[in-house]
Structure formats: structure tokens, C-alpha cells
Short mmCIF file of C-alpha atoms in Angstrom, two decimals:
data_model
loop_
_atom_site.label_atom_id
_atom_site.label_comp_id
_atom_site.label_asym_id
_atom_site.label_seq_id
_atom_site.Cartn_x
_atom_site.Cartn_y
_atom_site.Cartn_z
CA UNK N 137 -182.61 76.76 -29.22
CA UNK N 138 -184.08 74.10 -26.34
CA UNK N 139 -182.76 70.57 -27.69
CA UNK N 140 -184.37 69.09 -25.40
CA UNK N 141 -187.13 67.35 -27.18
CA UNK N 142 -191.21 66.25 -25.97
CA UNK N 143 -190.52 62.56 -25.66
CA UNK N 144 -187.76 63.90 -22.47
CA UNK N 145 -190.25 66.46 -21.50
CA UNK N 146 -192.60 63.79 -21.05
CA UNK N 147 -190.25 61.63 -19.14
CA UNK N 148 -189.35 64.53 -16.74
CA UNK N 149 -193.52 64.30 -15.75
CA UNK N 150 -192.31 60.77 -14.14
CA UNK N 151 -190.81 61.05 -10.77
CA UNK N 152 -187.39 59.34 -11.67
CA UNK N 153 -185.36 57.69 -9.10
CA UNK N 154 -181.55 56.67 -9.10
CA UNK N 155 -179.54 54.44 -6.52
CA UNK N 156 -175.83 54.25 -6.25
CA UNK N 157 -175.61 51.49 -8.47
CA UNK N 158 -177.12 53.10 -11.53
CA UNK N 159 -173.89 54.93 -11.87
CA UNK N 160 -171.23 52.12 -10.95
CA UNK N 161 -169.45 50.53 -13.99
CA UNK N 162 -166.70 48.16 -12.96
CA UNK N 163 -164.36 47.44 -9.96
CA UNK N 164 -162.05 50.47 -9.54
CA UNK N 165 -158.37 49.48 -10.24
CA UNK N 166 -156.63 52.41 -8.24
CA UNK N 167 -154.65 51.87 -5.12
CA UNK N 168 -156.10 51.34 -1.63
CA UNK N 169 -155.91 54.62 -0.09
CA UNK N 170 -156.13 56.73 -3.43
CA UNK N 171 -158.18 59.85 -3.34
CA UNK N 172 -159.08 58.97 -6.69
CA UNK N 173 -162.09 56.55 -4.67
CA UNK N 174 -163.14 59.31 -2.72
CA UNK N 175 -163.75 61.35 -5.75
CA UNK N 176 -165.69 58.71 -7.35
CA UNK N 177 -168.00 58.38 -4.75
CA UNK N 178 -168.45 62.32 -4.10
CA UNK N 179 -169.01 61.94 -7.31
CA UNK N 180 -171.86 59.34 -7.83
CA UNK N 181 -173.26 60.35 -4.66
CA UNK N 182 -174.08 63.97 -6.72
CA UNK N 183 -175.33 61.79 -9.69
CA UNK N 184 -177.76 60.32 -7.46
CA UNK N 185 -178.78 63.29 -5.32
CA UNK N 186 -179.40 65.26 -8.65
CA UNK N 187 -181.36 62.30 -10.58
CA UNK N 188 -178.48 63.09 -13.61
CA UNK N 189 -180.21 60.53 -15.99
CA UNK N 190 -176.99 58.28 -16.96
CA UNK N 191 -177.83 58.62 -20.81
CA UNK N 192 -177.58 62.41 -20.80
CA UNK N 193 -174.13 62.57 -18.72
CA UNK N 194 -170.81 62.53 -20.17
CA UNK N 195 -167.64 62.56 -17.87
CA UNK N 196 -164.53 62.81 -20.33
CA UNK N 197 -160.54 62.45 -19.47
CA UNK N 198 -157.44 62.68 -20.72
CA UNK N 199 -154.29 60.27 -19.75
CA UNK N 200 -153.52 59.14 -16.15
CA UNK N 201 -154.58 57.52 -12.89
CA UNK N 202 -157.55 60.26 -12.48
CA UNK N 203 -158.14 59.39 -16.04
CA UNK N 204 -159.90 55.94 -15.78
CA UNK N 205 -162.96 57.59 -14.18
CA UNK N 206 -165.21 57.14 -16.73
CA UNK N 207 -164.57 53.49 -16.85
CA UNK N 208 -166.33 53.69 -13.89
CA UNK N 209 -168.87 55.59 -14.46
CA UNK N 210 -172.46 54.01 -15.87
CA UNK N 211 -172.44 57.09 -18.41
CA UNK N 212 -171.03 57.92 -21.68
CA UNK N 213 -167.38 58.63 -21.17
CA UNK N 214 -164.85 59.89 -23.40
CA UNK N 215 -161.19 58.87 -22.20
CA UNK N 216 -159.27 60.99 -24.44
CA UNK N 217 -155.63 61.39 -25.53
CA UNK N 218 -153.30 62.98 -22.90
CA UNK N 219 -153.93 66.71 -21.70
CA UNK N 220 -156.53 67.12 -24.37
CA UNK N 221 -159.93 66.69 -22.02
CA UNK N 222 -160.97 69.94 -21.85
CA UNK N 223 -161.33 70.35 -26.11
CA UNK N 224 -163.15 67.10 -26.20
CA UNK N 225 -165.19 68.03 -23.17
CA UNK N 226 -166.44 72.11 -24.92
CA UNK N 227 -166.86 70.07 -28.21
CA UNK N 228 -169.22 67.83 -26.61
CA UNK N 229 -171.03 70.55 -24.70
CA UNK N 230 -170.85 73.04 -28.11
CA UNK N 231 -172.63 70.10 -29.88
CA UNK N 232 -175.00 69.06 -27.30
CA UNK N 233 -175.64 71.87 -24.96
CA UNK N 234 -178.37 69.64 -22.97
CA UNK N 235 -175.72 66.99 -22.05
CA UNK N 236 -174.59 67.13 -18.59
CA UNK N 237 -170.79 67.47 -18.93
CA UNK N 238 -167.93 66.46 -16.62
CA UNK N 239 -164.14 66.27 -16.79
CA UNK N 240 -161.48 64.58 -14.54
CA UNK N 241 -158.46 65.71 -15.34
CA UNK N 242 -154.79 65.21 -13.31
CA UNK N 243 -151.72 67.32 -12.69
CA UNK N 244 -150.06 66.30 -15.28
CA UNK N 245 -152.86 65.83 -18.19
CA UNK N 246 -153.89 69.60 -16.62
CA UNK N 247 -151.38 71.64 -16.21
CA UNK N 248 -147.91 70.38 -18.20
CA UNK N 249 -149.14 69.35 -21.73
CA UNK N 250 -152.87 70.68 -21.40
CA UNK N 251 -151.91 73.75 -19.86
CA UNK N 252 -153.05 76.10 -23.02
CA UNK N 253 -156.71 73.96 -23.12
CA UNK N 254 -156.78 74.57 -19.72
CA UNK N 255 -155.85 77.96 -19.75
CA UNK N 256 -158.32 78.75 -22.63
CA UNK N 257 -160.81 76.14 -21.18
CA UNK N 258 -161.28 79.31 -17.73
CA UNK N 259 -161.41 82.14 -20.86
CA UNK N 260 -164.28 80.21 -22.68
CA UNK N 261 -166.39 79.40 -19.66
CA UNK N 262 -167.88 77.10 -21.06
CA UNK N 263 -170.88 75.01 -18.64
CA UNK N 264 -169.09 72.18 -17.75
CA UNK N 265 -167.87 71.22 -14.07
CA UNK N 266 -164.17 69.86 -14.39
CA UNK N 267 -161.94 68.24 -11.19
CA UNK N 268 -158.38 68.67 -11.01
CA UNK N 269 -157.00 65.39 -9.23
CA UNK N 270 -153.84 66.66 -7.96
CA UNK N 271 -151.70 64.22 -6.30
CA UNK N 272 -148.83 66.40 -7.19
CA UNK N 273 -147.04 63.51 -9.59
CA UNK N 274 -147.22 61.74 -12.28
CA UNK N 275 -148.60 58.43 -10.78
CA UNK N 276 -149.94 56.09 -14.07
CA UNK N 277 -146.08 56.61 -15.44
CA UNK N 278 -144.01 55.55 -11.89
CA UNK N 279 -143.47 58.62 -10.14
CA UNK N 280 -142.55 61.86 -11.98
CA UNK N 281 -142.13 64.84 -10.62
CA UNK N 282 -145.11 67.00 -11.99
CA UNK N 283 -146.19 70.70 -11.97
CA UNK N 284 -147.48 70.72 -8.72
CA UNK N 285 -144.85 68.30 -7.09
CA UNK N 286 -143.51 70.16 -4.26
CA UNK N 287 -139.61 71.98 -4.20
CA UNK N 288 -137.12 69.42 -3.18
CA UNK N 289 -140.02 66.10 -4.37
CA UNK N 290 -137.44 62.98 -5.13
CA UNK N 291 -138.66 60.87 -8.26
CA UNK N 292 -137.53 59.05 -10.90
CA UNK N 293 -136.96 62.25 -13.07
CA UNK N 294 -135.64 64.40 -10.03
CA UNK N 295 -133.56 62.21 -8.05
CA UNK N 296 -131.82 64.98 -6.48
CA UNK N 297 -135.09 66.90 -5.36
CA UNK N 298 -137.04 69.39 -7.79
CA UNK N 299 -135.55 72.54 -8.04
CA UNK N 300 -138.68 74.74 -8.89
CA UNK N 301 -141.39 76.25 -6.81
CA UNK N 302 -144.83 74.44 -8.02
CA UNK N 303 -146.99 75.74 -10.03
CA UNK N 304 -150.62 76.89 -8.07
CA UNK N 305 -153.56 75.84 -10.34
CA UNK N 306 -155.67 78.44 -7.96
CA UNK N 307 -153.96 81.31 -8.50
CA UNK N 308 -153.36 80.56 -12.14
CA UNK N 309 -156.85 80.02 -13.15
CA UNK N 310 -157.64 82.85 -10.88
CA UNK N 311 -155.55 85.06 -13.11
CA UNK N 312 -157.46 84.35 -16.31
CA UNK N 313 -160.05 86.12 -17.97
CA UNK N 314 -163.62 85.19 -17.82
CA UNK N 315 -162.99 82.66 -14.70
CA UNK N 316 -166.34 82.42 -12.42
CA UNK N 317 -165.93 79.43 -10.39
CA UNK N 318 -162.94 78.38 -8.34
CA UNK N 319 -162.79 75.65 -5.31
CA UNK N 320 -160.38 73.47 -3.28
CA UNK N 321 -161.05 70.42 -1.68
CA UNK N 322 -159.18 67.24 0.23
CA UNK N 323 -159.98 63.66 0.00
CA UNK N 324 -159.95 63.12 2.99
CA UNK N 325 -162.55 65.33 4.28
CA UNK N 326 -165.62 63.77 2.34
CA UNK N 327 -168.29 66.06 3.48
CA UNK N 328 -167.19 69.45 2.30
CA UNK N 329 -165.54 67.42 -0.85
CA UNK N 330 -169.23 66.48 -1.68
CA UNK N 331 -170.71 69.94 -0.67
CA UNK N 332 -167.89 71.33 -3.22
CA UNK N 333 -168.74 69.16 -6.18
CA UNK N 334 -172.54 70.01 -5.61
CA UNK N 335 -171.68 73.65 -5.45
CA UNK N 336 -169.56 73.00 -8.69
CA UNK N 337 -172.12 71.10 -10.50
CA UNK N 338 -174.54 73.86 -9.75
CA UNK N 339 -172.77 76.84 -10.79
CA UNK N 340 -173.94 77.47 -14.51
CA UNK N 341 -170.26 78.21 -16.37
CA UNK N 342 -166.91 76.37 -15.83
CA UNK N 343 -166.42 75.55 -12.51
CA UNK N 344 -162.60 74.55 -12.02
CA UNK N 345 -162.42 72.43 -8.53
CA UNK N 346 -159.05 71.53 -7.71
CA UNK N 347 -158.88 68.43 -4.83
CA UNK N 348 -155.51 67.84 -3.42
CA UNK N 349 -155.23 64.19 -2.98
CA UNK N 350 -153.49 61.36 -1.72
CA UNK N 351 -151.03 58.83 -3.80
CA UNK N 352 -150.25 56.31 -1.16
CA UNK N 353 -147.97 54.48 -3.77
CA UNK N 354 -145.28 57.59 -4.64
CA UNK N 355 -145.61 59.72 -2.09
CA UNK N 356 -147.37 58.22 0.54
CA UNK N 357 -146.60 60.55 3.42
CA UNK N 358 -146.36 64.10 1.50
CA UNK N 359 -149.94 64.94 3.14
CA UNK N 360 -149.50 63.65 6.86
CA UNK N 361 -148.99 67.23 8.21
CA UNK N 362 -152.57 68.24 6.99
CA UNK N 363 -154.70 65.32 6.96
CA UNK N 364 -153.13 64.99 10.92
CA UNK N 365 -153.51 68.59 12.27
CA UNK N 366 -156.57 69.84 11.33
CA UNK N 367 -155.53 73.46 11.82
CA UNK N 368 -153.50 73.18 8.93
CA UNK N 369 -156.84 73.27 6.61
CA UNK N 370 -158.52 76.22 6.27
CA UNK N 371 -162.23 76.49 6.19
CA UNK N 372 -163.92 78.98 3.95
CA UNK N 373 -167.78 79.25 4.79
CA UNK N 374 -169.70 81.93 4.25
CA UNK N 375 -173.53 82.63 3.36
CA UNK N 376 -173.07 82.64 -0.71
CA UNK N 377 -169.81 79.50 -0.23
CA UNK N 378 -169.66 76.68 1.68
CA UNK N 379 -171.67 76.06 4.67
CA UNK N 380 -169.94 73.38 6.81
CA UNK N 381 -171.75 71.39 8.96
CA UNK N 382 -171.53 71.13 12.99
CA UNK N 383 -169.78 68.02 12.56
CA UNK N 384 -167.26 69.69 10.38
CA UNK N 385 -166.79 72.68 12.33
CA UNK N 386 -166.45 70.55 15.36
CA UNK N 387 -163.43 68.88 13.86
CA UNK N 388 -161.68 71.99 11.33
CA UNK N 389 -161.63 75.02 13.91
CA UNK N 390 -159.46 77.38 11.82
CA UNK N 391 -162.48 78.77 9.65
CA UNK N 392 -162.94 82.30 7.73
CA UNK N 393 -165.65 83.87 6.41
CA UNK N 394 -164.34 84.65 2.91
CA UNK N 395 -167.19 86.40 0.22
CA UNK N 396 -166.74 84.35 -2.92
CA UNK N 397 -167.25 87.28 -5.34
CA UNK N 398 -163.90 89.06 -4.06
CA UNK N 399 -161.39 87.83 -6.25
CA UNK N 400 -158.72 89.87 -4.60
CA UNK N 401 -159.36 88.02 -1.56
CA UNK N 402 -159.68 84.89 -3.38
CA UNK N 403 -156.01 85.38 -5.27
CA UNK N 404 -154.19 86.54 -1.70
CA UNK N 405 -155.83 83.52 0.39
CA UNK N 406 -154.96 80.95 -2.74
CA UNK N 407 -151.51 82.08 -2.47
CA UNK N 408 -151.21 80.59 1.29
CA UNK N 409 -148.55 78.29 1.79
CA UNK N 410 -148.82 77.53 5.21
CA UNK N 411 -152.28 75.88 5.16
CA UNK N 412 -154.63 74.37 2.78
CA UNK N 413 -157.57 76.73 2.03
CA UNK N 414 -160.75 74.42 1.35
CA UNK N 415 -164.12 76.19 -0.12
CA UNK N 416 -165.39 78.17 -2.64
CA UNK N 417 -162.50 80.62 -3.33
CA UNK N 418 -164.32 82.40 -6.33
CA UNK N 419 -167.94 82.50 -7.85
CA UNK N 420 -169.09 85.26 -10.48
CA UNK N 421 -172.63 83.77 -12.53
CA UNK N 422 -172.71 86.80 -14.45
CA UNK N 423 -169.61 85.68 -16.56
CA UNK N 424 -170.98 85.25 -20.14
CA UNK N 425 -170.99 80.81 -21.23
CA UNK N 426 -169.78 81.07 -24.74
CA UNK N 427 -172.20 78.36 -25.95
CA UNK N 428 -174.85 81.09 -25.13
CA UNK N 429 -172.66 83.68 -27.20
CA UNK N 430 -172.67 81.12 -30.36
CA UNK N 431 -176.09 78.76 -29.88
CA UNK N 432 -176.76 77.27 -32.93
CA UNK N 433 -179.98 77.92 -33.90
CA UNK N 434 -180.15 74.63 -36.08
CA UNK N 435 -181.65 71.70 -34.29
CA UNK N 436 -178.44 68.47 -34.37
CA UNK N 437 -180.72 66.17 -35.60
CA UNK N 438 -179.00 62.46 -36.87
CA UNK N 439 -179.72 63.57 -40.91
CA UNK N 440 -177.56 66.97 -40.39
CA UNK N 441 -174.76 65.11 -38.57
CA UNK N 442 -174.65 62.82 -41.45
CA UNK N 443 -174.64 65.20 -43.92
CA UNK N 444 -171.62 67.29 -41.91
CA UNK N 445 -169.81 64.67 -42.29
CA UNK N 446 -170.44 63.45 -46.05
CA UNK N 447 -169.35 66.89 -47.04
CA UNK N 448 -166.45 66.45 -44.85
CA UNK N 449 -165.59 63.32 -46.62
CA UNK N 450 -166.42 63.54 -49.98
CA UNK N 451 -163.22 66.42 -49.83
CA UNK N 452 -160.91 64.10 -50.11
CA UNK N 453 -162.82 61.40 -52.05
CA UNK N 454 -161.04 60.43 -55.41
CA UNK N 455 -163.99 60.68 -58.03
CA UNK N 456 -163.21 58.29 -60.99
CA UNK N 457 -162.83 61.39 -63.93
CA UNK N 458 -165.34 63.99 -63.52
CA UNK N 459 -168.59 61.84 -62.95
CA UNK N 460 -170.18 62.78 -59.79
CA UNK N 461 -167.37 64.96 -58.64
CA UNK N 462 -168.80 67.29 -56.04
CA UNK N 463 -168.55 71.25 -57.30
#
């Protein structure tokens, strides 16, 4: 069933219009040089560009530096308990399937103690656009080494260098069942990290962007050799991907035409270790949402929320004898 009801079909007959500012909440607290603030802004630049009405746009989180986006964001926000985004995030879409949902999620909150919501998050598919900030450690908590920190990364719970390969959040969620969207970006390239998140946004299922970023205060020169040799990122364009622009193409040479419905291809480049492959690795809009699979067909109107959750209560109300006790 449409939730969407005639007083917002009436306001859609306006010709709404959104600046920059309609989506700013606060002063941004992370470091000066964090890709965290160019994900914001790729961010509320889409908001803008795609008159998202802040009332009807949720961004939700988990724990850590990526987490505090919603803080500054002029929407509803949900900044939830440590790795548990994603659940929040399909509960909110489940419940209100005309809410525009987003999720900013890190490394950690992703893919150590969320790693089975995330994992089931790709099977679902579920219409919400999440971002992986990976700055490959644990930043909020003082430098821990995290899934994604390199082989040999010194920190404060690997002083001697960690001794495992890192985990690949592309070629894991490319692995899972039901997956139809799958992208990389940098921060430092803010074009194609915008062109990305509009792709993203616009891709009807759950579109899993991972954006390797910068942490200027642990690990501050990890991502010199790419961000200072172009060559060393790898463009993905093609017709149904990303498009880059002349000025992009002028300054990232090493470029591929990759077909985003091949997920062979897409596993086998994702896999590269040598250079950072940026673009739409994977995109499949036939995959099934599973809100469409169980729709309620009961309109969630403020008088059947309340009563949910009266009958949810009075369980475990203590009824004085048996007057008024519920059967």
C-alpha cells in the first residue's frame, strides 16, 4: 500500500526548493583532514540536488567517528548502539517504507561486531543506501587495529604490527546472496564520490558503498601512495556505471570499462591489491526488496501504533486480582 498520503501529494504540486543549509545541523567535531567532512558534504550536496524533504529522511548510525553524522544532519537521525545500524535502519524502512533511509556505518561498527547485520543486511536488500566509512581503525576509541587495518598496522592493540590479512568488505558483500549494488569511492576525489552516492541513492534495493578514507590523527600517512599517484586508483566507467567527467579523466588515466552486471568481473577486480578500484563494481535492480515481499497492507496510522504497543505492554502489566486482566 502507497503511505504516502493527499496532504504530501498536494505538497509535491509546489515546486520545492532546498539550499545547503536546510540540511546542516551543527559544527562538525571531526578532525581537520577527516574524510568523514567530505562525506558529509557529498552527502548534503545529494540532499539538495534531489529536494529529499528533511522531515521524510532518516540517516541512522551505530558507534564511532562516522557515527556522529546524523548530528549533523537537519533530518531525523537515529545514532544507535554499536554495530547495530543496519537493524534499526530495515526497521525503520519495514515501518515506513516512504521514508528516505540512510546509514553511515564504520569499519569497526560494520564489519567486527555488526558483521552478521551486515551480512544479513546484503541478503535482505532492503531499499536503503548505506556508506561504509573505512578508515581502516578504530578512530573514536584511540587507534585500534580494525578489520580492515592493513597486515603489519601498529596500534594500541597491535603494537607489534597486525598479523592478519584484512578483511575486503567488496568481496565479502559481493559473496552474499541477494546483493545488487556495490561501489568504492575515496575522499579525496569529491566528484566521482558524489557521482557514487547519487548512483547509490538511486538504485532501488541496498546499495552498499564502501569509501576508503583518511584518519589524519592514527594513521595519517597510510593513504599517501594513492591519493599522490593517481595511477594507483582505478577508474571504472562505463555506459550503465560511472561516467567520469573530462576533468576527472584528465587527472585518473588508468580507467576500465567494467559492465556493472558481471559479478565475476566485479569479485576478480575487488580482489586487486595493487590499486584502488573506484566505481560501480556491481548493480542488479531485478534483485527482489523484501519490504515488497512482506508490504503491509495495513495503513501505520498513530491509533494502530498505539494500540501495538498497549498490547505489548499490558503483557507484563500486574492487574490487581482478576479485574480488568486482559484474556
Amino acid at each position: 500500500m502507497d503511505l504516502t498520503s493527499p496532504t504530501e501529494c498536494l505538497l509535491q504540486l509546489c515546486d520545492e526548493h532546498f539550499e545547503l543549509e536546510d540540511y546542516k545541523a551543527g559544527v562538525p567535531r571531526w578532525c581537520t583532514g577527516c574524510g568523514d567532512n567530505a562525506i558529509l558534504a557529498a552527502v548534503q550536496r545529494l540532499c539538495r540536488d534531489e529536494r529529499l524533504r528533511p522531515e521524510k529522511t532518516v540517516f541512522v548510525s551505530g558507534i564511532g567517528c562516522s557515527s556522529r553524522f546524523p548530528h549533523y544532519m537537519a533530518t531525523y537521525g537515529f545514532h544507535g548502539i554499536h554495530g547495530r545500524a543496519l537493524p534499526v535502519a530495515e526497521g525503520v524502512k519495514m515501518s515506513r517504507p516512504d521514508l528516505t533511509v540512510f546509514v553511515n556505518t564504520g569499519d569497526g561498527d560494520c564489519c567486527s561486531i555488526g558483521a552478521a547485520h551486515w551480512i544479513h543486511a546484503i541478503r535482505y536488500n532492503m531499499n536503503i543506501t548505506v556508506f561504509l566509512h573505512d578508515n581502516q581503525i578504530y578512530g573514536l576509541t584511540k587507534k585500534q587495529a580494525s578489520p580492515t587495518s592493513p597486515i603489519g598496522t601498529k596500534s594500541n592493540t597491535t603494537p607489534r604490527g597486525s598479523y592478519l590479512e584484512a578483511l575486503n568488505p567488496l568481496t565479502v558483500t559481493l559473496g552474499v546472496q541477494n546483493v545488487s549494488f556495490v561501489a568504492q569511492a575515496v575522499d579525496w576525489a569529491p566528484d566521482m564520490l558524489y557521482d557514487i552516492v547519487k548512483a547509490a541513492y538511486h538504485h532501488r534495493g541496498l546499495s552498499f558503498v564502501r569509501i576508503v578514507q583518511r584518519c589524519p590523527e592514527w594513521l595519517p600517512q597510510s593513504l599517501d601512495p594513492w591519493m599522490h599517484d593517481p595511477s594507483k586508483v582505478q577508474v571504472l566507467h562505463h555506459a550503465d556505471g560511472l561516467q567520469p567527467s573530462a576533468g576527472t579523466s584528465k587527472l585518473y588515466k588508468n580507467q576500465v570499462e567494467h559492465d556493472p552486471i558481471n559479478i565475476d568481473r566485479a569479485r576478480e577486480i575487488a580482489s586487486q591489491q595493487d590499486v584502488i578500484p573506484v566505481g560501480i563494481l556491481y548493480r542488479n535492480p531485478e534483485v527482489p526488496c523484501y519490504e515488497d515481499l512482506r508490504r503491509s497492507t495495513k495503513l501505520v496510522t498513530p491509533s494502530y501504533v498505539r494500540a501495538g504497543l498497549n498490547a505489548e505492554l499490558d503483557k507484563y502489566t500486574v492487574w490487581p486480582g482478576n479485574a480488568g486482566r486482559p484474556q
